[in-house]
CSV table of C-alpha atoms and ligand atoms in Angstrom, one decimal:
chain,number,residue,atom,x,y,z
A,1,UNK,CA,7.3,36.6,-54.1
A,2,UNK,CA,3.8,36.0,-55.3
A,3,UNK,CA,5.0,32.3,-55.4
A,4,UNK,CA,6.3,32.1,-51.9
A,5,UNK,CA,3.0,33.6,-50.7
A,6,UNK,CA,0.9,31.1,-52.2
A,7,UNK,CA,3.0,28.3,-50.8
A,8,UNK,CA,2.7,30.0,-47.4
A,9,UNK,CA,-0.9,30.4,-47.7
A,10,UNK,CA,-1.6,26.8,-48.5
A,11,UNK,CA,0.6,26.0,-45.3
A,12,UNK,CA,-1.3,28.2,-43.2
A,13,UNK,CA,-4.8,26.8,-44.5
A,14,UNK,CA,-3.7,23.3,-43.7
A,15,UNK,CA,-1.9,23.9,-40.4
A,16,UNK,CA,-3.7,22.0,-37.5
A,17,UNK,CA,-2.0,22.5,-34.2
A,18,UNK,CA,-2.1,19.4,-31.8
A,19,UNK,CA,-0.9,21.4,-28.5
A,20,UNK,CA,0.3,24.7,-27.3
A,21,UNK,CA,3.9,24.1,-28.3
A,22,UNK,CA,3.1,23.5,-32.0
A,23,UNK,CA,0.9,26.7,-32.0
A,24,UNK,CA,3.7,28.6,-30.3
A,25,UNK,CA,6.3,27.3,-33.1
A,26,UNK,CA,3.7,28.6,-35.8
A,27,UNK,CA,3.6,31.9,-34.4
A,28,UNK,CA,7.2,32.3,-34.3
A,29,UNK,CA,7.6,30.9,-37.8
A,30,UNK,CA,5.0,33.3,-39.3
A,31,UNK,CA,4.4,36.4,-36.9
A,32,UNK,CA,7.7,36.3,-35.0
A,33,UNK,CA,10.0,39.2,-34.9
A,34,UNK,CA,12.4,37.2,-37.3
A,35,UNK,CA,9.5,35.4,-39.0
A,36,UNK,CA,8.4,35.0,-42.6
A,37,UNK,CA,5.9,38.0,-42.5
A,38,UNK,CA,8.7,40.3,-41.1
A,39,UNK,CA,11.2,38.8,-44.1
A,40,UNK,CA,8.4,39.5,-46.8
A,41,UNK,CA,8.1,43.1,-45.6
A,42,UNK,CA,11.8,43.5,-45.9
A,43,UNK,CA,11.4,42.0,-49.4
A,44,UNK,CA,8.6,44.3,-50.3
A,45,UNK,CA,11.0,47.3,-49.8
A,46,UNK,CA,12.8,45.9,-53.0
A,47,UNK,CA,9.7,45.6,-55.1
A,48,UNK,CA,9.2,48.2,-58.1
A,49,UNK,CA,7.1,51.0,-57.5
A,50,UNK,CA,4.7,49.8,-60.0
A,51,UNK,CA,4.4,46.4,-58.5
A,52,UNK,CA,3.8,47.9,-54.9
A,53,UNK,CA,0.2,48.4,-55.0
A,54,UNK,CA,-0.6,45.0,-56.0
A,55,UNK,CA,2.0,43.3,-53.8
A,56,UNK,CA,1.1,45.5,-50.8
A,57,UNK,CA,-2.5,44.2,-50.9
A,58,UNK,CA,-1.5,40.7,-51.2
A,59,UNK,CA,1.0,40.9,-48.3
A,60,UNK,CA,-1.5,42.8,-46.1
A,61,UNK,CA,-4.0,39.9,-46.8
A,62,UNK,CA,-1.6,37.2,-46.2
A,63,UNK,CA,-0.6,39.0,-42.9
A,64,UNK,CA,-4.2,39.0,-41.8
A,65,UNK,CA,-4.7,35.4,-42.7
A,66,UNK,CA,-1.8,34.3,-40.5
A,67,UNK,CA,-2.9,36.4,-37.4
A,68,UNK,CA,-6.7,35.2,-37.8
A,69,UNK,CA,-5.5,31.6,-38.1
A,70,UNK,CA,-3.3,31.9,-34.9
A,71,UNK,CA,-6.0,33.6,-33.1
A,72,UNK,CA,-8.6,31.0,-33.8
A,73,UNK,CA,-6.3,28.0,-32.9
A,74,UNK,CA,-5.3,29.9,-29.7
A,75,UNK,CA,-9.0,30.6,-29.0
A,76,UNK,CA,-9.8,26.9,-29.6
A,77,UNK,CA,-7.0,25.5,-27.4
A,78,UNK,CA,-7.7,27.7,-24.4
A,79,UNK,CA,-11.2,26.0,-24.1
A,80,UNK,CA,-9.6,22.7,-24.7
A,81,UNK,CA,-8.2,20.4,-22.0
A,82,UNK,CA,-5.1,20.6,-23.7
A,83,UNK,CA,-4.3,23.9,-22.9
A,84,UNK,CA,-0.6,24.4,-21.7
A,85,UNK,CA,0.2,23.6,-18.2
A,86,UNK,CA,1.3,27.1,-17.4
A,87,UNK,CA,-2.1,28.5,-18.1
A,88,UNK,CA,-4.1,25.9,-15.8
A,89,UNK,CA,-5.7,27.5,-12.7
A,90,UNK,CA,-3.6,25.8,-10.1
A,91,UNK,CA,-6.4,26.4,-7.3
A,92,UNK,CA,-8.8,24.2,-9.0
A,93,UNK,CA,-9.3,20.8,-7.0
A,94,UNK,CA,-7.3,17.7,-8.5
A,95,UNK,CA,-8.9,15.0,-10.4
A,96,UNK,CA,-10.1,12.2,-8.3
A,97,UNK,CA,-8.5,8.8,-9.3
A,98,UNK,CA,-10.2,5.5,-9.2
A,99,UNK,CA,-8.7,3.0,-6.7
A,100,UNK,CA,-8.2,-0.4,-8.0
A,101,UNK,CA,-8.9,-3.7,-6.2
A,102,UNK,CA,-7.3,-6.9,-6.1
A,103,UNK,CA,-9.0,-9.8,-7.9
A,104,UNK,CA,-10.8,-12.2,-5.7
A,105,UNK,CA,-8.8,-15.1,-7.3
A,106,UNK,CA,-5.4,-13.1,-6.5
A,107,UNK,CA,-6.6,-12.6,-2.8
A,108,UNK,CA,-7.3,-16.2,-2.2
A,109,UNK,CA,-4.2,-17.5,-4.2
A,110,UNK,CA,-2.2,-15.1,-1.9
A,111,UNK,CA,-4.0,-16.6,1.3
A,112,UNK,CA,-3.4,-20.2,0.1
A,113,UNK,CA,0.3,-19.3,-0.4
A,114,UNK,CA,0.8,-17.7,2.7
A,115,UNK,CA,-0.6,-20.6,4.7
A,116,UNK,CA,1.5,-23.2,3.1
A,117,UNK,CA,4.6,-21.0,3.5
A,118,UNK,CA,4.0,-21.2,7.2
A,119,UNK,CA,4.5,-24.9,7.0
A,120,UNK,CA,7.8,-24.5,4.9
A,121,UNK,CA,6.5,-25.1,1.4
A,122,UNK,CA,8.2,-23.2,-1.5
A,123,UNK,CA,6.4,-21.7,-4.4
A,124,UNK,CA,7.2,-23.2,-7.8
A,125,UNK,CA,5.7,-22.4,-11.5
A,126,UNK,CA,5.7,-24.0,-14.6
A,127,UNK,CA,4.8,-23.5,-18.2
A,128,UNK,CA,1.0,-23.4,-19.4
A,129,UNK,CA,2.0,-24.9,-22.8
A,130,UNK,CA,3.1,-28.3,-22.0
A,131,UNK,CA,4.0,-31.8,-23.6
A,132,UNK,CA,2.2,-34.8,-23.2
A,133,UNK,CA,5.0,-36.3,-21.1
A,134,UNK,CA,4.7,-33.6,-18.3
A,135,UNK,CA,1.0,-33.3,-18.2
A,136,UNK,CA,0.1,-37.0,-18.8
A,137,UNK,CA,2.6,-39.9,-19.3
A,138,UNK,CA,4.9,-39.1,-16.5
A,139,UNK,CA,1.9,-38.8,-14.2
A,140,UNK,CA,0.9,-42.6,-14.9
A,141,UNK,CA,-2.0,-41.6,-17.4
A,142,UNK,CA,-2.6,-44.8,-19.3
A,143,UNK,CA,-2.3,-44.3,-22.9
A,144,UNK,CA,-6.2,-44.5,-23.5
A,145,UNK,CA,-7.0,-42.4,-20.4
A,146,UNK,CA,-10.0,-40.4,-21.4
A,147,UNK,CA,-8.6,-37.1,-20.0
A,148,UNK,CA,-6.1,-37.0,-23.2
A,149,UNK,CA,-9.2,-36.9,-25.4
A,150,UNK,CA,-9.9,-34.0,-27.5
A,151,UNK,CA,-12.8,-33.5,-25.4
A,152,UNK,CA,-11.0,-32.1,-22.4
A,153,UNK,CA,-7.6,-31.1,-23.7
A,154,UNK,CA,-6.9,-28.1,-26.0
A,155,UNK,CA,-4.2,-29.6,-28.2
A,156,UNK,CA,-1.5,-27.1,-29.9
A,157,UNK,CA,0.6,-29.3,-32.0
A,158,UNK,CA,0.7,-33.2,-32.8
A,159,UNK,CA,4.0,-35.3,-32.1
A,160,UNK,CA,7.1,-33.8,-30.5
A,161,UNK,CA,10.1,-35.1,-28.7
A,162,UNK,CA,7.9,-35.5,-25.6
A,163,UNK,CA,4.5,-36.0,-27.1
A,164,UNK,CA,1.7,-33.7,-28.4
A,165,UNK,CA,1.8,-30.1,-27.0
A,166,UNK,CA,-1.2,-28.9,-25.3
A,167,UNK,CA,-2.4,-26.4,-22.9
A,168,UNK,CA,-2.0,-28.0,-19.6
A,169,UNK,CA,-4.8,-29.5,-17.9
A,170,UNK,CA,-3.8,-29.4,-14.3
A,171,UNK,CA,-1.0,-28.0,-12.2
A,172,UNK,CA,0.2,-31.6,-11.6
A,173,UNK,CA,2.7,-31.2,-14.5
A,174,UNK,CA,4.7,-28.7,-12.4
A,175,UNK,CA,5.4,-31.8,-9.9
A,176,UNK,CA,6.9,-33.7,-12.7
A,177,UNK,CA,9.0,-30.8,-13.7
A,178,UNK,CA,10.2,-30.2,-10.2
A,179,UNK,CA,11.1,-33.9,-9.6
A,180,UNK,CA,13.0,-34.0,-12.7
A,181,UNK,CA,15.0,-31.0,-12.1
A,182,UNK,CA,16.1,-31.7,-8.5
A,183,UNK,CA,16.7,-34.2,-5.9
A,184,UNK,CA,14.4,-34.7,-2.8
A,185,UNK,CA,13.4,-33.6,-0.4
A,186,UNK,CA,10.8,-31.4,-2.1
A,187,UNK,CA,8.1,-29.3,-0.4
A,188,UNK,CA,6.3,-26.9,-2.8
A,189,UNK,CA,3.0,-25.6,-3.8
A,190,UNK,CA,2.6,-24.6,-7.3
A,191,UNK,CA,-0.3,-22.1,-8.4
A,192,UNK,CA,-1.1,-21.6,-11.9
A,193,UNK,CA,-3.9,-21.4,-14.8
A,194,UNK,CA,-5.2,-24.4,-16.3
A,195,UNK,CA,-7.3,-25.2,-19.4
A,196,UNK,CA,-9.8,-27.6,-20.4
A,197,UNK,CA,-11.9,-27.7,-23.6
A,198,UNK,CA,-15.3,-27.3,-21.6
A,199,UNK,CA,-18.3,-25.0,-22.6
A,200,UNK,CA,-18.4,-21.9,-20.6
A,201,UNK,CA,-21.2,-21.9,-18.2
A,202,UNK,CA,-22.0,-20.9,-14.5
A,203,UNK,CA,-20.2,-24.0,-13.2
A,204,UNK,CA,-17.5,-24.8,-15.9
A,205,UNK,CA,-14.9,-22.7,-17.9
A,206,UNK,CA,-12.3,-23.2,-20.3
A,207,UNK,CA,-9.7,-21.9,-18.3
A,208,UNK,CA,-9.3,-22.0,-14.4
A,209,UNK,CA,-6.6,-22.0,-11.5
A,210,UNK,CA,-5.3,-24.3,-9.4
A,211,UNK,CA,-2.7,-24.8,-6.5
A,212,UNK,CA,-0.8,-28.0,-6.5
A,213,UNK,CA,1.2,-29.2,-3.4
A,214,UNK,CA,4.0,-31.7,-3.4
A,215,UNK,CA,5.8,-33.1,-0.4
A,216,UNK,CA,8.6,-35.9,-0.9
A,217,UNK,CA,11.1,-37.0,1.7
A,218,UNK,CA,11.9,-40.4,3.5
A,219,UNK,CA,9.0,-41.5,5.4
A,220,UNK,CA,6.3,-39.2,4.3
A,221,UNK,CA,3.0,-40.8,5.2
A,222,UNK,CA,-0.7,-40.3,4.6
A,223,UNK,CA,-0.9,-38.9,8.4
A,224,UNK,CA,1.4,-36.2,7.2
A,225,UNK,CA,-0.8,-35.3,4.5
A,226,UNK,CA,-4.0,-35.3,6.6
A,227,UNK,CA,-2.5,-33.1,9.3
A,228,UNK,CA,-1.3,-30.5,6.8
A,229,UNK,CA,-4.4,-30.2,4.8
A,230,UNK,CA,-6.5,-30.2,8.2
A,231,UNK,CA,-4.3,-27.2,9.4
A,232,UNK,CA,-4.7,-25.5,5.9
A,233,UNK,CA,-8.3,-25.5,6.3
A,234,UNK,CA,-8.4,-24.3,9.7
A,235,UNK,CA,-6.4,-21.2,8.6
A,236,UNK,CA,-8.5,-20.7,5.4
A,237,UNK,CA,-11.9,-21.2,6.6
A,238,UNK,CA,-11.6,-20.7,10.4
A,239,UNK,CA,-11.3,-23.0,13.4
A,240,UNK,CA,-13.7,-25.9,13.7
A,241,UNK,CA,-14.0,-26.6,10.0
A,242,UNK,CA,-14.5,-30.2,9.7
A,243,UNK,CA,-12.8,-32.4,7.1
A,244,UNK,CA,-13.4,-35.9,5.6
A,245,UNK,CA,-11.5,-37.9,3.3
A,246,UNK,CA,-13.3,-40.1,0.8
A,247,UNK,CA,-11.4,-42.8,-1.2
A,248,UNK,CA,-10.9,-41.8,-5.1
A,249,UNK,CA,-8.7,-42.4,-8.0
A,250,UNK,CA,-6.1,-40.5,-9.7
A,251,UNK,CA,-3.5,-42.1,-12.1
A,252,UNK,CA,-0.7,-40.3,-10.1
A,253,UNK,CA,-1.5,-41.1,-6.5
A,254,UNK,CA,-2.0,-44.4,-5.0
A,255,UNK,CA,-3.9,-44.4,-2.5
A,256,UNK,CA,-6.0,-41.2,-3.5
A,257,UNK,CA,-8.6,-39.4,-1.9
A,258,UNK,CA,-11.0,-36.3,-2.2
A,259,UNK,CA,-11.5,-33.9,0.6
A,260,UNK,CA,-14.7,-32.3,1.7
A,261,UNK,CA,-15.0,-29.7,4.3
A,262,UNK,CA,-18.0,-28.9,6.3
A,263,UNK,CA,-19.9,-26.2,4.4
A,264,UNK,CA,-18.4,-22.7,5.4
A,265,UNK,CA,-21.8,-21.1,4.3
A,266,UNK,CA,-24.5,-23.0,6.3
A,267,UNK,CA,-21.9,-24.7,8.8
A,268,UNK,CA,-23.1,-28.0,7.8
A,269,UNK,CA,-26.8,-27.4,8.3
A,270,UNK,CA,-27.4,-27.7,4.5
A,271,UNK,CA,-27.8,-24.9,1.9
A,272,UNK,CA,-28.1,-24.5,-1.9
A,273,UNK,CA,-24.3,-24.3,-2.3
A,274,UNK,CA,-23.6,-27.7,-0.6
A,275,UNK,CA,-26.6,-29.2,-2.2
A,276,UNK,CA,-28.1,-29.6,1.3
A,277,UNK,CA,-25.5,-32.3,2.2
A,278,UNK,CA,-23.4,-30.0,4.8
A,279,UNK,CA,-20.1,-31.1,2.8
A,280,UNK,CA,-18.2,-29.3,-0.1
A,281,UNK,CA,-15.3,-31.1,-1.9
A,282,UNK,CA,-12.3,-28.9,-2.2
A,283,UNK,CA,-9.4,-31.0,-3.3
A,284,UNK,CA,-8.0,-34.3,-4.7
A,285,UNK,CA,-4.9,-35.7,-2.9
A,286,UNK,CA,-2.9,-39.0,-2.3
A,287,UNK,CA,0.4,-40.6,-1.9
A,288,UNK,CA,2.6,-40.1,-5.0
A,289,UNK,CA,2.5,-43.4,-6.9
A,290,UNK,CA,5.7,-45.0,-7.1
A,291,UNK,CA,5.6,-45.1,-10.8
A,292,UNK,CA,5.6,-41.3,-11.0
A,293,UNK,CA,8.5,-41.2,-8.8
A,294,UNK,CA,10.4,-43.8,-11.0
A,295,UNK,CA,9.4,-41.7,-14.0
A,296,UNK,CA,11.2,-38.8,-12.8
A,297,UNK,CA,14.4,-40.8,-11.7
A,298,UNK,CA,13.4,-40.8,-7.7
A,299,UNK,CA,14.2,-44.2,-5.7
A,300,UNK,CA,10.7,-45.1,-4.8
A,301,UNK,CA,12.1,-47.5,-2.3
A,302,UNK,CA,13.9,-44.6,-0.4
A,303,UNK,CA,11.3,-41.9,-1.0
A,304,UNK,CA,7.5,-41.4,-0.5
A,305,UNK,CA,5.6,-38.4,-0.7
A,306,UNK,CA,2.1,-36.9,-0.9
A,307,UNK,CA,0.5,-34.5,-3.6
A,308,UNK,CA,-2.8,-32.5,-3.5
A,309,UNK,CA,-4.5,-30.3,-5.9
A,310,UNK,CA,-7.2,-27.6,-5.5
A,311,UNK,CA,-9.2,-25.1,-7.7
A,312,UNK,CA,-8.8,-21.7,-6.6
A,313,UNK,CA,-12.2,-20.7,-8.1
A,314,UNK,CA,-13.9,-23.2,-6.0
A,315,UNK,CA,-12.5,-22.2,-2.8
A,316,UNK,CA,-13.1,-18.4,-3.9
A,317,UNK,CA,-16.7,-19.4,-4.5
A,318,UNK,CA,-17.1,-20.8,-0.9
A,319,UNK,CA,-15.3,-17.9,0.7
A,320,UNK,CA,-17.1,-15.2,-1.0
A,321,UNK,CA,-20.5,-17.1,-2.0
A,322,UNK,CA,-19.8,-16.7,-5.9
A,323,UNK,CA,-22.2,-18.7,-7.6
A,324,UNK,CA,-21.1,-17.9,-11.2
A,325,UNK,CA,-17.7,-18.7,-12.5
A,326,UNK,CA,-18.1,-16.4,-15.4
A,327,UNK,CA,-17.7,-13.4,-13.1
A,328,UNK,CA,-14.1,-14.1,-12.6
A,329,UNK,CA,-13.2,-13.3,-16.2
A,330,UNK,CA,-15.9,-11.1,-17.1
A,331,UNK,CA,-14.2,-7.8,-15.7
A,332,UNK,CA,-17.6,-6.5,-14.4
A,333,UNK,CA,-16.3,-3.4,-12.4
A,334,UNK,CA,-19.6,-3.9,-10.2
A,335,UNK,CA,-18.4,-7.4,-9.3
A,336,UNK,CA,-14.6,-6.4,-8.9
A,337,UNK,CA,-15.3,-3.3,-6.6
A,338,UNK,CA,-16.8,-5.4,-4.0
A,339,UNK,CA,-13.3,-6.4,-3.2
A,340,UNK,CA,-12.0,-3.1,-2.7
A,341,UNK,CA,-11.8,-3.4,1.1
A,342,UNK,CA,-10.1,-6.4,1.0
A,343,UNK,CA,-6.9,-4.9,-0.4
A,344,UNK,CA,-3.9,-6.1,1.3
B,1,DAH,N1,-4.7,-32.9,-11.1
B,1,DAH,C1,-6.1,-33.0,-10.4
B,1,DAH,C2,-7.1,-32.4,-11.2
B,1,DAH,O1,-6.9,-31.5,-11.9
B,1,DAH,C3,-6.1,-32.5,-9.0
B,1,DAH,C4,-5.1,-33.5,-7.9
B,1,DAH,C5,-5.5,-34.6,-7.4
B,1,DAH,C6,-4.0,-33.0,-7.9
B,1,DAH,C7,-4.8,-35.4,-6.7
B,1,DAH,C8,-3.0,-33.9,-7.0
B,1,DAH,C9,-3.5,-35.0,-6.4
B,1,DAH,O2,-1.8,-33.6,-6.9
B,1,DAH,O3,-2.8,-35.8,-5.6
B,1,DAH,O4,-8.1,-32.7,-10.9
């Protein structure tokens, strides 16, 4: 009997209840009407009368120990937040909860998608870990093109069936996947995250987001491209926004252009944002190079198409006058909160 009591004493001393349920099982186990203490008192009846004095004292002390432990834990848990639900004051006001906000980049991506959907564009996505073929070669990048350089690309693995494996540097890789996988006509936009090995600053980041556009069919012309982008800009930045196309170069389009819009902040008068030029560049575009069509087994004599690609961060900066790219990924609640009213 002494041995049992020693064991139980040790158990009681080390017991820590984490919640009301555990404490209740403790009570039932030791102090309940069919509990250990009750049993010990039963057993006590069989103890020889000479031993009754000593054991009686031991047993009473043990009972007090169990009761005291139970009481202390109970008192502690009542002042604790974890007190059992049935003991909560149901008339207290409820806890307020924080309302989240959509991330500004998500808001703008959604807006861009919605505008192109109205024009019959589907939405497609592709992998962020790409091979050289889809990110560069199929897009007509010459072997020695500087964009393949270690400076710009995060390489993951050298060599592979379709060349080195890297984090995609642009969403144009999704064009290739789309053209390989189906038959024209294609009309889709492809939003996604891209990566470049750049030092992080207010104006550059090692990852950002783009939306790629692709339209391939018979008789698609540069005029179609201009009209589509003009409509897009009026929808996104408002009626009256001017556009201009400047000749440019991309390996995967011929001819290629960059498109500027009249600065949506100063309306073309000149401000810090547009470097006092009144114009801001928002995307690159052009007619899909016949080599790209042939690389993906599309008959370049029968089909033509256009493509464009824009940075979501850049457009978001313009829309909300954000001057530092780092704000997008720092999760500063003071920044994110400002978009609460924009929840859609
Ligand atoms: N991929 C280009 C970039 O990351 C953007 C771009 C330019 C995409 C012209 C296009 C395009 O589809 O036609 O800078």
